[in-house]
Amino acid sequence: MSVSGKIASIKDVALAAGVSVATVSRVLSNGPVSDALRKRVEDAVRATGYRPNLSARRLRSQHSQTIGLVVSDIRNPFFTAVSRAVEDAAYRAGMRVILCNSDENPEREELYLRLMQEERITGLIFAPTRAMLDRLDGLDLDFPVVLIDRNAPTGRHDAVVLDNPRAAALLVEHLHAQGYRRIAGLFGNTSTTGQERHEGYQAAMTVRGLTPAARFLAPHADAAEAAVVEWMGQRDRPEAFIVSNSLFLMGVVKAARRLKLTIPDGIAVAGFDNEPWTELVGPGLTVIEQPVQDIGQSAMALLFERLEAPDRPSRRLVLGGTCVVRGSTAARMADAD
């Protein structure tokens, strides 16, 4: 409560701090800002008496102070890390989180969306399947939705995504520079993420005069292992694999061991998500490191902004990845077959 007796809003904080509402949201969700800017906003929060965990609009409609979080596969370390970032931001805002794992199953997604309605959540952070994305705009939901890791075709909902085409192209560029030419790709078949990474891979291969060779698989390590074992039995077998998630990385490593192939001499591999185990396997695995902390925090910041300004235009934040080069993509010997 401010000195005037009026309930302070996030706009009051922004005015007092001399910053934008988006900057206040980033500070409240512990997003990336300078120390000096963070102090200005925090001082303004104390001066105005703003309560970041309370939204008068939501209280009047009797919504709970609960964030829903539906991820596609909690076994995927990427979603584990993003979930942690979301929960941390929610905790700082005095809110709780309901976490659900859809296992890339549209029927389970529908079940969990009904659950979120029944729980009267304040807002939802969602990594939907491609099938659900096609239907999302037509659903009658009484809470705002922020998408993570998935792009909606209409752009109606706020979203935080990686620049997937560019990230996949970085891997092709790196492998090509290391002397690899027969570069195969394994991509998930249930999400827009796999589709976008395939597009980046295909474009980067084509511009270099290389022939793309891609397969779309269910996002499980066993599926990737089976595909690699079968592929490596062919006459013109790949020299290297690019894979679209860390579960596929595990599958390629398992296939290499099963075939008694060393990495990278027998098979080179690069993929996504800089998990701790990726630097411990063989010579270490080359990966795209995603800014998972920023993804989770930015999603919460967008959700807070949406609660304060329900009618504002949707925003889509596209974040960059970093290529972490390790021994799994060491330079190919000129006389290798």
Short mmCIF file of N, CA, C and O in Angstrom, two decimals, residues 8-10 13 24-25 27-29 45-46 48-56 65 89-95 122 300 304 307-308:
data_model
loop_
_atom_site.label_atom_id
_atom_site.label_comp_id
_atom_site.label_asym_id
_atom_site.label_seq_id
_atom_site.Cartn_x
_atom_site.Cartn_y
_atom_site.Cartn_z
N ALA A 8 -0.60 -0.01 -4.75
CA ALA A 8 0.41 0.28 -5.77
C ALA A 8 0.38 -0.78 -6.86
O ALA A 8 0.17 -1.96 -6.60
N SER A 9 0.63 -0.33 -8.08
CA SER A 9 0.70 -1.25 -9.22
C SER A 9 2.13 -1.31 -9.73
O SER A 9 2.99 -0.51 -9.34
N ILE A 10 2.36 -2.23 -10.64
CA ILE A 10 3.69 -2.34 -11.23
C ILE A 10 4.05 -1.08 -12.02
O ILE A 10 5.22 -0.71 -12.13
N VAL A 13 5.58 1.37 -9.64
CA VAL A 13 6.98 1.03 -9.39
C VAL A 13 7.85 1.52 -10.54
O VAL A 13 8.92 2.11 -10.33
N VAL A 24 10.81 -3.70 -14.63
CA VAL A 24 10.35 -4.09 -13.30
C VAL A 24 10.03 -5.57 -13.26
O VAL A 24 10.39 -6.28 -12.32
N SER A 25 9.36 -6.08 -14.30
CA SER A 25 9.02 -7.50 -14.36
C SER A 25 10.27 -8.36 -14.34
O SER A 25 10.32 -9.39 -13.68
N VAL A 27 13.17 -7.62 -13.02
CA VAL A 27 13.75 -7.58 -11.68
C VAL A 27 12.97 -8.49 -10.73
O VAL A 27 13.54 -9.27 -9.96
N LEU A 28 11.64 -8.42 -10.79
CA LEU A 28 10.80 -9.22 -9.89
C LEU A 28 10.97 -10.71 -10.12
O LEU A 28 10.80 -11.51 -9.20
N SER A 29 11.30 -11.10 -11.36
CA SER A 29 11.50 -12.52 -11.66
C SER A 29 12.98 -12.87 -11.70
O SER A 29 13.36 -13.93 -12.18
N VAL A 45 10.10 -0.52 -5.19
CA VAL A 45 9.12 -1.48 -4.65
C VAL A 45 8.86 -1.19 -3.18
O VAL A 45 7.72 -1.15 -2.72
N ARG A 46 9.94 -0.97 -2.43
CA ARG A 46 9.77 -0.67 -0.99
C ARG A 46 9.08 0.67 -0.78
O ARG A 46 8.21 0.81 0.10
N THR A 48 6.97 2.27 -2.74
CA THR A 48 5.55 2.27 -3.14
C THR A 48 4.72 1.26 -2.36
O THR A 48 3.49 1.34 -2.35
N GLY A 49 5.39 0.30 -1.72
CA GLY A 49 4.65 -0.74 -1.01
C GLY A 49 4.04 -1.78 -1.94
O GLY A 49 3.12 -2.51 -1.58
N TYR A 50 4.58 -1.85 -3.16
CA TYR A 50 4.04 -2.80 -4.14
C TYR A 50 4.24 -4.24 -3.68
O TYR A 50 5.30 -4.59 -3.17
N ARG A 51 3.20 -5.06 -3.87
CA ARG A 51 3.27 -6.48 -3.53
C ARG A 51 3.29 -7.29 -4.82
O ARG A 51 2.27 -7.48 -5.45
N PRO A 52 4.46 -7.76 -5.27
CA PRO A 52 4.53 -8.45 -6.57
C PRO A 52 3.77 -9.75 -6.61
O PRO A 52 3.46 -10.25 -7.67
N ASN A 53 3.45 -10.29 -5.45
CA ASN A 53 2.73 -11.57 -5.46
C ASN A 53 1.22 -11.38 -5.47
O ASN A 53 0.47 -12.36 -5.47
N LEU A 54 0.76 -10.14 -5.48
CA LEU A 54 -0.68 -9.90 -5.47
C LEU A 54 -1.08 -9.16 -6.73
O LEU A 54 -0.46 -8.21 -7.13
N SER A 55 -2.12 -9.62 -7.35
CA SER A 55 -2.72 -8.92 -8.47
C SER A 55 -4.18 -8.67 -8.14
O SER A 55 -4.96 -9.59 -7.99
N ALA A 56 -4.52 -7.39 -7.95
CA ALA A 56 -5.89 -7.08 -7.53
C ALA A 56 -6.91 -7.65 -8.51
O ALA A 56 -7.96 -8.13 -8.11
N GLN A 65 -3.13 -17.85 -6.09
CA GLN A 65 -1.79 -17.37 -6.40
C GLN A 65 -0.92 -18.56 -6.78
O GLN A 65 0.04 -18.92 -6.10
N ALA A 89 11.51 -18.31 -9.50
CA ALA A 89 10.89 -17.01 -9.71
C ALA A 89 9.53 -16.94 -9.02
O ALA A 89 9.16 -15.91 -8.44
N ALA A 90 8.77 -18.02 -9.08
CA ALA A 90 7.46 -18.04 -8.43
C ALA A 90 7.61 -17.93 -6.91
O ALA A 90 6.84 -17.22 -6.25
N TYR A 91 8.58 -18.62 -6.36
CA TYR A 91 8.82 -18.56 -4.92
C TYR A 91 9.12 -17.13 -4.47
O TYR A 91 8.60 -16.66 -3.45
N ARG A 92 9.98 -16.45 -5.24
CA ARG A 92 10.32 -15.08 -4.88
C ARG A 92 9.10 -14.16 -4.96
O ARG A 92 9.05 -13.14 -4.28
N ALA A 93 8.14 -14.52 -5.80
CA ALA A 93 6.92 -13.71 -5.93
C ALA A 93 5.83 -14.16 -4.97
O ALA A 93 4.72 -13.64 -5.03
N GLY A 94 6.12 -15.11 -4.10
CA GLY A 94 5.14 -15.57 -3.13
C GLY A 94 4.06 -16.45 -3.74
O GLY A 94 2.95 -16.51 -3.23
N MET A 95 4.39 -17.14 -4.83
CA MET A 95 3.41 -17.98 -5.51
C MET A 95 3.88 -19.43 -5.49
O MET A 95 5.05 -19.72 -5.31
N THR A 122 -3.41 -18.71 -11.67
CA THR A 122 -3.23 -17.32 -12.08
C THR A 122 -2.74 -17.23 -13.52
O THR A 122 -3.09 -16.31 -14.26
N MET A 300 8.37 -16.12 -16.70
CA MET A 300 7.67 -15.57 -15.54
C MET A 300 7.50 -14.06 -15.67
O MET A 300 6.46 -13.51 -15.31
N PHE A 304 3.96 -12.02 -15.56
CA PHE A 304 3.66 -10.89 -14.67
C PHE A 304 3.20 -9.68 -15.47
O PHE A 304 2.26 -8.98 -15.08
N LEU A 307 -0.37 -10.19 -16.59
CA LEU A 307 -1.34 -10.01 -15.50
C LEU A 307 -1.60 -8.54 -15.24
O LEU A 307 -2.73 -8.14 -14.93
N GLU A 308 -0.58 -7.72 -15.38
CA GLU A 308 -0.74 -6.28 -15.15
C GLU A 308 -1.38 -5.58 -16.33
O GLU A 308 -2.05 -4.58 -16.18
#
